[in-house]
Coordinates of C-alpha atoms in Angstrom, one line a residue:
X1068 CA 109.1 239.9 186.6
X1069 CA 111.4 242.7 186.7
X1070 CA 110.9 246.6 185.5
X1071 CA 112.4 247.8 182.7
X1072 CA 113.1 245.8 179.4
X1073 CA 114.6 242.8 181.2
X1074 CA 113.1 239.0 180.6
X1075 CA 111.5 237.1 183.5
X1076 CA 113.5 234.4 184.3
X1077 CA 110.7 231.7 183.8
X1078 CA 110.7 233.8 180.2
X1079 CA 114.5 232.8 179.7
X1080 CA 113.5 229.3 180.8
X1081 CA 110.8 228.6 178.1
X1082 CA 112.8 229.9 175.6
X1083 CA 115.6 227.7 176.3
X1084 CA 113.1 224.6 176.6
X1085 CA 111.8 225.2 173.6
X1086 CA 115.0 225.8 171.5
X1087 CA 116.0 222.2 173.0
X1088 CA 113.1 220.3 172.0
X1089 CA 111.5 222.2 168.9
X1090 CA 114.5 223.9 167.5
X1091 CA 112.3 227.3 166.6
X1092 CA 113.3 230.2 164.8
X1093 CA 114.8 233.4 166.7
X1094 CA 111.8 234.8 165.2
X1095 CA 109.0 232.7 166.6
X1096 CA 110.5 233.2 170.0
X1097 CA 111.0 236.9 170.2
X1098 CA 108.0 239.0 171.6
X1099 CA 107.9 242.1 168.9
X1100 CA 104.6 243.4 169.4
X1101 CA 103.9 246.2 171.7
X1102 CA 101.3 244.3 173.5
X1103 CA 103.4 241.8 174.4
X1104 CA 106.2 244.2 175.3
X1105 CA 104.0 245.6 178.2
X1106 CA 103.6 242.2 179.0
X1107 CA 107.2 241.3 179.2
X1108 CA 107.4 244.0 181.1
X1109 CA 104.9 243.3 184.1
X1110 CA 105.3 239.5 183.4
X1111 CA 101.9 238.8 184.7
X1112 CA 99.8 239.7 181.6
X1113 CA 97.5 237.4 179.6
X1114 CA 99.8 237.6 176.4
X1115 CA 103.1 235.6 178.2
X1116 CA 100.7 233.1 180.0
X1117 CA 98.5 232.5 176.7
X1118 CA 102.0 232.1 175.1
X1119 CA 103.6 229.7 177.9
X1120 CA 100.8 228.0 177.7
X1121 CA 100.8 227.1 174.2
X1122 CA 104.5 226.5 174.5
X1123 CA 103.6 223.8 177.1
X1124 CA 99.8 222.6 175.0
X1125 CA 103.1 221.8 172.0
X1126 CA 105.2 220.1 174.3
X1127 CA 103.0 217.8 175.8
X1128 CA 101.7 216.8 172.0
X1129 CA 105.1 216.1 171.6
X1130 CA 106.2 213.9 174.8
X1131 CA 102.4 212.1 174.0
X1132 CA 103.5 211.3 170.6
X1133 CA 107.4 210.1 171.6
X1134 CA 105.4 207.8 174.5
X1135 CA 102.9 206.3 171.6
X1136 CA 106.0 205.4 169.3
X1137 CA 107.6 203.8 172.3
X1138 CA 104.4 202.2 173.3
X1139 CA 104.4 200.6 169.8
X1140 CA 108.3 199.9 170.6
X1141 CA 107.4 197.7 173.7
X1142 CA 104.4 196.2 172.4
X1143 CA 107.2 194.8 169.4
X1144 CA 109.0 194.2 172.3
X1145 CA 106.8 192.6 174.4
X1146 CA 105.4 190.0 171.2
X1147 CA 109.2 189.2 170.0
X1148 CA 109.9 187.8 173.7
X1149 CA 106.5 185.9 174.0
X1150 CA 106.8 184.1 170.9
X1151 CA 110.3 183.2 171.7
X1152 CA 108.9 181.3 174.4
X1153 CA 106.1 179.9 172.6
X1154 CA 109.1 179.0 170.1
X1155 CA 110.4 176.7 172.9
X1156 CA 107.6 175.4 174.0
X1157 CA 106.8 174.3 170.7
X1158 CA 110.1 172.8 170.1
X1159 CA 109.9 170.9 173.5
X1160 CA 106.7 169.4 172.7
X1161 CA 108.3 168.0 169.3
X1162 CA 111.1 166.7 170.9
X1163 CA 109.3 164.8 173.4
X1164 CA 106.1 163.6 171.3
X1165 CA 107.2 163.3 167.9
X1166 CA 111.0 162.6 168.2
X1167 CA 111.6 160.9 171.9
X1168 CA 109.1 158.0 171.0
X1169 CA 109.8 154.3 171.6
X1170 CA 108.7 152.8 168.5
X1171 CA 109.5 154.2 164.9
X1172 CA 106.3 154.9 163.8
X1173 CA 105.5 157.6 167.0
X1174 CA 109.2 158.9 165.8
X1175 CA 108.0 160.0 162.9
X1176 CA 106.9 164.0 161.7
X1177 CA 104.6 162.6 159.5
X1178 CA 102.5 159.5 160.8
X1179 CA 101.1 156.6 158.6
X1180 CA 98.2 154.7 158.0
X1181 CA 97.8 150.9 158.3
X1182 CA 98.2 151.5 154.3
X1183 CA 101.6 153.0 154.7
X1184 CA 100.2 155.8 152.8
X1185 CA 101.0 159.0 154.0
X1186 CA 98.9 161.7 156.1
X1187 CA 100.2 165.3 156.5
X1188 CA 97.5 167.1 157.7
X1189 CA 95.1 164.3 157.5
X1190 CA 94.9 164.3 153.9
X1191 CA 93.8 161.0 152.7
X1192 CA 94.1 161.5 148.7
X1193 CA 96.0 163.5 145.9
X1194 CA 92.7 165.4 145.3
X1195 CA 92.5 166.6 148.8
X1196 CA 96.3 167.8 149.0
X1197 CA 96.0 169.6 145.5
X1198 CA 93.1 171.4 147.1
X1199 CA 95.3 172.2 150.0
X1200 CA 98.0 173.1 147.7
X1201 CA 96.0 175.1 145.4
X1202 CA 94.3 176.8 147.9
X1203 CA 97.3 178.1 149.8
X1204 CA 99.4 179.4 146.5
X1205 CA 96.6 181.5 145.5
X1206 CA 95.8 183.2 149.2
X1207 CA 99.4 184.1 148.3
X1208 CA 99.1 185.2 144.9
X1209 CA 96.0 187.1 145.2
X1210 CA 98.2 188.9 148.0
X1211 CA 100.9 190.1 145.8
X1212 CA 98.5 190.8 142.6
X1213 CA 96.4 192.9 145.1
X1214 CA 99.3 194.7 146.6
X1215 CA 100.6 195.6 142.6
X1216 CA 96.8 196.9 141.6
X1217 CA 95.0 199.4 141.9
X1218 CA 97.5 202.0 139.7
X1219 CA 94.3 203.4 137.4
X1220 CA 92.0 204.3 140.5
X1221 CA 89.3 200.9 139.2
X1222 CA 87.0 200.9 141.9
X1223 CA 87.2 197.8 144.5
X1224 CA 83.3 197.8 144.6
X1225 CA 83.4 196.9 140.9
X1226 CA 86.2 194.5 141.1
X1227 CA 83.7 192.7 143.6
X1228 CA 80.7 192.4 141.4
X1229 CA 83.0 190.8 139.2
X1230 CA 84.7 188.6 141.4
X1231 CA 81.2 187.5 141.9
X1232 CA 79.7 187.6 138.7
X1233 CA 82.8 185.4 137.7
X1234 CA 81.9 182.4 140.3
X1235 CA 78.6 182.5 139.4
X1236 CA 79.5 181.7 135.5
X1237 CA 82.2 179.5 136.2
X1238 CA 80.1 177.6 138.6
X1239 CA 76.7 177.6 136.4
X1240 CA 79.3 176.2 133.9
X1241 CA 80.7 173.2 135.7
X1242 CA 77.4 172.2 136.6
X1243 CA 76.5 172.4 133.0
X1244 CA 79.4 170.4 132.0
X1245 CA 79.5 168.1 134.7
X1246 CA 75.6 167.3 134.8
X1247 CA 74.3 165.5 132.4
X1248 CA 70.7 165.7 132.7
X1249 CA 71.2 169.4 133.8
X1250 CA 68.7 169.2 137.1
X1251 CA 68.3 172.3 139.0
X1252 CA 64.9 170.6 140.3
X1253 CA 67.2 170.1 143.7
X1254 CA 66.8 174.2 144.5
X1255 CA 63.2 173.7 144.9
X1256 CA 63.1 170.5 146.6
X1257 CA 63.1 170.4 150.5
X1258 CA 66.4 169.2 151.7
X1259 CA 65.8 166.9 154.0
X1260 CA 67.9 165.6 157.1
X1261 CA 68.7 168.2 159.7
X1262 CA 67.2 170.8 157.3
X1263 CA 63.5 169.3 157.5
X1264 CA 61.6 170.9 154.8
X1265 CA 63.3 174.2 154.1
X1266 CA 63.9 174.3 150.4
X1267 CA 67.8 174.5 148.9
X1268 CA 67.5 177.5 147.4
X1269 CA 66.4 179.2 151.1
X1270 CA 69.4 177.2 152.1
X1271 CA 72.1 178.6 150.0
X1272 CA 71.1 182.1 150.8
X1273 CA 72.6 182.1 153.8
X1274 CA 76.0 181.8 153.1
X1275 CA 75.6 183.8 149.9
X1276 CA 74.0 186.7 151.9
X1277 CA 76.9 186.7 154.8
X1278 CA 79.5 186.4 151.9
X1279 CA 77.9 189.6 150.3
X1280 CA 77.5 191.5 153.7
X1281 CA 80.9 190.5 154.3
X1282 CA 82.1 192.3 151.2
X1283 CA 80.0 195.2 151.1
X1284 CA 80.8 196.2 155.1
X1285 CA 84.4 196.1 154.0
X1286 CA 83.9 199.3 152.0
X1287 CA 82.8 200.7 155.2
X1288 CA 85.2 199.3 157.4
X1289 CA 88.2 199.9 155.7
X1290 CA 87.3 203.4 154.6
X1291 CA 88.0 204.3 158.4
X1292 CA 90.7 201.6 159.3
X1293 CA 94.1 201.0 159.0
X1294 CA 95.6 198.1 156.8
X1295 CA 97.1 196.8 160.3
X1296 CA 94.4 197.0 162.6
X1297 CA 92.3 195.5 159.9
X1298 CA 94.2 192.5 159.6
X1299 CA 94.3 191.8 162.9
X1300 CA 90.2 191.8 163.7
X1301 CA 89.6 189.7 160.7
X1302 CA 92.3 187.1 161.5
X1303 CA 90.5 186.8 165.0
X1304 CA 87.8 185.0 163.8
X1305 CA 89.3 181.8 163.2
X1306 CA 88.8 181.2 167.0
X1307 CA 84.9 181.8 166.3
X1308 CA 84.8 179.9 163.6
X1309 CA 86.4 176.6 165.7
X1310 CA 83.6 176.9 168.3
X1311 CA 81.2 177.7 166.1
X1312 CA 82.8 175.0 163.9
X1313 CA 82.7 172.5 167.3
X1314 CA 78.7 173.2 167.7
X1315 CA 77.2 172.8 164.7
X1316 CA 79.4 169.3 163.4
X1317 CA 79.1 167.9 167.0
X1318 CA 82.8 167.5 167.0
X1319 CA 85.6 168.7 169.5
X1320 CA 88.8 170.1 168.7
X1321 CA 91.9 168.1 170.6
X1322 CA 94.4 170.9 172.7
X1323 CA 96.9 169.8 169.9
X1324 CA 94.4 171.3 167.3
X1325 CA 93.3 174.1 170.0
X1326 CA 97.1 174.9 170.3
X1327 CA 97.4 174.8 166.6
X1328 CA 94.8 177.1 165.8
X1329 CA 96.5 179.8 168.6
X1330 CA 99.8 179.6 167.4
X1331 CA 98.5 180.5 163.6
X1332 CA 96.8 183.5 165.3
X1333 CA 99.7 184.3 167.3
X1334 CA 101.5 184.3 164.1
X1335 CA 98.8 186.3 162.0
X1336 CA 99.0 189.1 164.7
X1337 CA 103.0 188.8 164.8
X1338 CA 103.6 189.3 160.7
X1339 CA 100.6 192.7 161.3
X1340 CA 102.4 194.1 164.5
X1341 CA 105.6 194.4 162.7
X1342 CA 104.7 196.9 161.0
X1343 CA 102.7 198.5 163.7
X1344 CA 104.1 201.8 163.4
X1345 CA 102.0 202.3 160.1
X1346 CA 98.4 202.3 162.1
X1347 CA 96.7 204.7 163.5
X1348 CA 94.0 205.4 165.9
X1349 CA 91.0 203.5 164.4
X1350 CA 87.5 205.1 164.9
X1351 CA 84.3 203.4 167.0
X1352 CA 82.6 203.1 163.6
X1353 CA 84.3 201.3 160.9
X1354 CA 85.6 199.2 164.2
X1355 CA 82.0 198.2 164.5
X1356 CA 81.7 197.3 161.2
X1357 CA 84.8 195.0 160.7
X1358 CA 83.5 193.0 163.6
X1359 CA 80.1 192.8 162.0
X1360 CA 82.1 191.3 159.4
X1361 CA 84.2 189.1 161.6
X1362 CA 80.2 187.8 162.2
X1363 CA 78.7 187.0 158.8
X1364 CA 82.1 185.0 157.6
X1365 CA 82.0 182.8 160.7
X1366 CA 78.5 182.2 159.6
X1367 CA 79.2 181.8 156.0
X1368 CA 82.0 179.7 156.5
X1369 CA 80.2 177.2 158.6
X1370 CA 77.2 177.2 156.8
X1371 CA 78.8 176.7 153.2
X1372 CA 80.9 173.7 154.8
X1373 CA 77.4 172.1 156.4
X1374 CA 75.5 172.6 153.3
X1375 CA 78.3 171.6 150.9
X1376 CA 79.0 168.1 153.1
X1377 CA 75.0 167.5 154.1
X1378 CA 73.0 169.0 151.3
X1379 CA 71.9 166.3 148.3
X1380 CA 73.0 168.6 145.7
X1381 CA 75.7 168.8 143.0
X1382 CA 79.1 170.8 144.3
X1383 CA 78.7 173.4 141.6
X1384 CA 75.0 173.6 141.8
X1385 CA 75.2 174.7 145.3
X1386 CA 77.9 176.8 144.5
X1387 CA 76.1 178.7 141.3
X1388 CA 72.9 179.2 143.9
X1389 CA 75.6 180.9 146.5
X1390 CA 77.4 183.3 144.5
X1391 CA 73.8 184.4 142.4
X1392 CA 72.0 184.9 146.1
X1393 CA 75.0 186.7 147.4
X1394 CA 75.9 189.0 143.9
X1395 CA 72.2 189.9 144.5
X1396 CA 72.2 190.7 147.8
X1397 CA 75.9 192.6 147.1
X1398 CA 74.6 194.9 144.4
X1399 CA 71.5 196.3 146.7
X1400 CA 74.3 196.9 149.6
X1401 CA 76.6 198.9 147.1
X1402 CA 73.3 200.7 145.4
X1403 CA 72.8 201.6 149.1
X1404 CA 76.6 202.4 150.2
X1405 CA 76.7 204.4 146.4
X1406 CA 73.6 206.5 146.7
X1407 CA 71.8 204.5 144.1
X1408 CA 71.6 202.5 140.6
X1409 CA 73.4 205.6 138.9
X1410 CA 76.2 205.4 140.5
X1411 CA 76.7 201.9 140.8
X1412 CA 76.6 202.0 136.5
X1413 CA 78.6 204.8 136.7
X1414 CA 81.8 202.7 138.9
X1415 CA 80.7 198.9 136.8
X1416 CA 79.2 199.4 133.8
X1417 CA 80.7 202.7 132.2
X1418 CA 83.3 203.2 129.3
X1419 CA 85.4 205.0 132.0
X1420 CA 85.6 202.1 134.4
X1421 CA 86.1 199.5 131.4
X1422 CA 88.9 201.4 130.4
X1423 CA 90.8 202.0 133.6
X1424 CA 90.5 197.8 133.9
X1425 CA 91.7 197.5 131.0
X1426 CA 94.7 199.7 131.7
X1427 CA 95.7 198.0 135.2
X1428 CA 96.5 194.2 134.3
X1429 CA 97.3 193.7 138.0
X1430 CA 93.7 194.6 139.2
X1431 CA 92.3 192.1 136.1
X1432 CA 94.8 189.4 137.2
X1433 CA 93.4 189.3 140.9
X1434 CA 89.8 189.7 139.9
X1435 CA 90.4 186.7 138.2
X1436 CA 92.4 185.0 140.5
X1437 CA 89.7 185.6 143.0
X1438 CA 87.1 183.4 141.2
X1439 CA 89.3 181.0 141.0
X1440 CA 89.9 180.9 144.6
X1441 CA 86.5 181.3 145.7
X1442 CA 85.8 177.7 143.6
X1443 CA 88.4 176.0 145.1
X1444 CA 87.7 177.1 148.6
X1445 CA 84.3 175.8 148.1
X1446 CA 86.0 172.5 147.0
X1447 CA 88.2 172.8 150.3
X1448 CA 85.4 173.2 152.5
X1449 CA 83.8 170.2 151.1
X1450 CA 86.5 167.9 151.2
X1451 CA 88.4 169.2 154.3
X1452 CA 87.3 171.7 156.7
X1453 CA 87.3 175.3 158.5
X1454 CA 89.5 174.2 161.3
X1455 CA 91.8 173.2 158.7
X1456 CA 91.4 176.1 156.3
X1457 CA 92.3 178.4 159.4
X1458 CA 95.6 176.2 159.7
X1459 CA 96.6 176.5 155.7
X1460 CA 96.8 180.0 157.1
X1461 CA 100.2 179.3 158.9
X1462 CA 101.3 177.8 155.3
X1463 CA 100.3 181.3 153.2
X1464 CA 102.4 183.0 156.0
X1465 CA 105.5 180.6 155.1
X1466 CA 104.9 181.1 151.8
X1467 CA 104.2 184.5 151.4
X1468 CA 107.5 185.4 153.4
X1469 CA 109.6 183.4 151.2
X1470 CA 108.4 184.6 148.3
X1471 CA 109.0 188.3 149.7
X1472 CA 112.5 187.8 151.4
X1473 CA 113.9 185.4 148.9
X1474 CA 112.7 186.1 145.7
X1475 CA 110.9 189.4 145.1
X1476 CA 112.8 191.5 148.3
X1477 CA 109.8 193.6 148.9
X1478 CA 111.0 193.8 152.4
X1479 CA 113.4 192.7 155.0
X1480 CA 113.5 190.1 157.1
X1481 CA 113.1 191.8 160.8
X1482 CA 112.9 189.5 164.3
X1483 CA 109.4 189.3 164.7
X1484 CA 108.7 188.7 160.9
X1485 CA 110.7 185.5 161.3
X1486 CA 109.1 184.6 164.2
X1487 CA 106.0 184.6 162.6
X1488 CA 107.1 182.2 160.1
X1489 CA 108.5 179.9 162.9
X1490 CA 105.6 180.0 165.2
X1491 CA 103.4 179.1 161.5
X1492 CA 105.9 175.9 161.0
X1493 CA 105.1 175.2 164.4
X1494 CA 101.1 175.1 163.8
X1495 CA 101.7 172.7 161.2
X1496 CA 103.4 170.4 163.2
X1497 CA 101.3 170.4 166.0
X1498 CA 98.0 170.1 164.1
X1499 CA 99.9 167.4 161.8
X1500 CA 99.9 165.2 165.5
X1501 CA 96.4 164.6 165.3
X1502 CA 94.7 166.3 162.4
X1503 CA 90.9 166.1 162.1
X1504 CA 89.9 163.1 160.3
X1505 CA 88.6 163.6 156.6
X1506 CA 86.9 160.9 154.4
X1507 CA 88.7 159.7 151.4
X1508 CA 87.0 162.1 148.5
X1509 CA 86.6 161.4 145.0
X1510 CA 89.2 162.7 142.3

């Protein structure tokens, strides 16, 4: 530095730098107290340095947070030029085994039986494609009634109890209807087969326990994560769920239905990253808990689809025994995650919270979409299976898009968005090559 009242030249030099990249005020720049007078004067003093050095602390924040947007930038980047290959390859693959055959029938998108009756998917009756149908227009709709509710501050803990209170009575019901002679005698009974001597009741509290763990370490989980980051740790299970799936039905998956299954993940994670720049940093926590979660619904997915195809018991019965085991177990976790009974009255059972449901039809429409859904995807799981449950995803990503660009323009079509929907299309059609086989159920 120089005597006198002159600026250091490194002085000048800040000031410049940080006129070009923070635009501050003439005031925030100047140096008016005496202190730092003296120090401008020396130029050696602690008061310049601690200054320059918080002038630099700001202007590394701010290159760090141009290079994370950027990151996110490539990482769009990056995903819209790997699924345009994928694209092609897909489209290749078509071409040469579904369109370049020799004889009509390997010609055709969708094959047929020796019946000439048709198999999309490898559904073999009407019942089993309205399951399909059904089960893919209400992922859908519970997506947009979800996305509307939530306006009177109901709280999502006691929107689960009675999403699960509701299956219970609707499935207690259809057993009542359906059964004749009304025989729960099957709960008590050992179950036979691969299950030896363990009684059904035991039985169905394993799914209904994972299904209620599921739900209540979603509280936790999305308390500390982001909608996106979310999204993409619970769509990665469908690959556990396929080996899982492989093990426990003695059954392996073709690389048509292996490539199926990647390309609906691929999609899954292309439709969350396109809108990447709404995450944040997720914390070690809730990250642990969403993949605890990512655990007990490959287990209860699985084990409902064993017990529901292997287990000597009515559909609904097994169903009714689920959803009481698992609202049990779901009301201790949320008398746990609440602080006790109190509390848990005071979100479910209160005027208050009758009220605020009343006043948000949205959040009362998906509540009762939900038990709906959760019936039929017991139904789907029964006739069907996981593997193809995991590919109806592609389908909800179809649909979901259409009704969102087309109809209700909640948002734009970008590149990767439309990618998505391609590279879902594209699962279809491989998995439609040779779809698992499924026996004929009753209507």
């Amino acid at each position: 530095g120089t005597g006198g009242g002159s600026k250091p030249r490194t002085y000048d030099t800040l000031v410049r730098s940080k006129r070009r990249y923070f635009g501050a005020s003439q005031r925030t720049l100047d140096y008016a107290t005496p202190s730092e007078q003296s120090a401008r004067t020396t130029g050696r003093e602690g008061g310049v340095w601690k200054h320059e050095a918080g002038l630099l602390q700001t202007f590394a924040q701010r290159v760090f947070e141009r290079y994370d947007t950027g990151s996110r930038s490539w990482l769009q980047l990056m995903l819209l030029i790997g699924n345009s290959f994928l694209l092609l390859a897909a489209i290749f693959w078509v071409y040469t085994y579904r369109l370049a055959g020799k004889d009509s029938e390997t010609m055709r998108l969708v094959p047929r039986s020796s019946s000439q009756q048709l198999h999309f998917l490898g559904l073999r009756s009407i019942f089993q494609a309205c399951i399909f149908c059904t089960y893919v227009v209400l992922s859908c709709l519970h997506m947009f009634l979800q996305h509307r509710s939530g306006s009177t501050g109901y709280s999502p803990a006691a929107a689960t109890v009675l999403v699960y209170f509701g299956k219970f009575a609707v499935a207690l019901g259809m057993f009542l209807f359906r059964s004749p002679d009304r025989d729960f005698s099957p709960l008590w009974r050992p179950a036979g087969g691969r299950f030896g001597r363990v009684p059904g009741a035991l039985l169905c509290l394993v799914p209904g326990a994972c299904l209620a763990l599921y739900d209540t370490f979603s509280f936790f989980s999305l308390a500390g994560l982001d909608p996106i980051t979310y999204q993409i740790i619970m769509h990665a299970r469908m690959v556990f769920i396929a080996l899982t799936w492989q093990v426990v039905f003695k059954k392996t998956l073709t690389f048509t239905q292996w490539a199926a299954l990647l390309l609906v993940f691929i999609a899954s994670i292309s439709k969350a990253v396109d809108k990447l720049g709404e995450a944040g940093v997720p914390a070690i926590g809730p990250l642990r808990m969403a993949f605890m979660q990512c655990l007990f619904a490959v287990i209860a997915n699985v084990a409902s689809e064993l017990l529901l195809k292997e287990l000597s018991m009515p559909t609904d019965l097994i169903n009714a025994a689920q959803y009481s085991l698992g609202l049990s177990v779901l009301l201790v976790g949320l008398c746990i995650n609440k602080g006790g009974v109190q509390a848990l009255g005071t979100d479910v059972f209160a005027p208050e919270a009758w009220r605020r449901l009343y006043g948000d039809p949205w959040m009362s429409s998906s509540i009762a979409c939900l038990v709906v859904f959760g019936i039929v995807t017991a139904y789907f799981l029964r006739e069907l299976s996981n593997v193809l449950k995991e590919i109806a995803g592609s389908g909800v990503i179809v649909l979901t898009a259409l009704i969102d660009w087309v109809f209700l323009g909640l948002s734009a079509c970008t590149p990767l968005g439309f990618e998505a929907v391609a590279l879902g299309l594209a699962a279809l059609g491989m998995y439609n090559y040779k779809p698992l086989e499924t026996k004929k159920g009753a209507d």
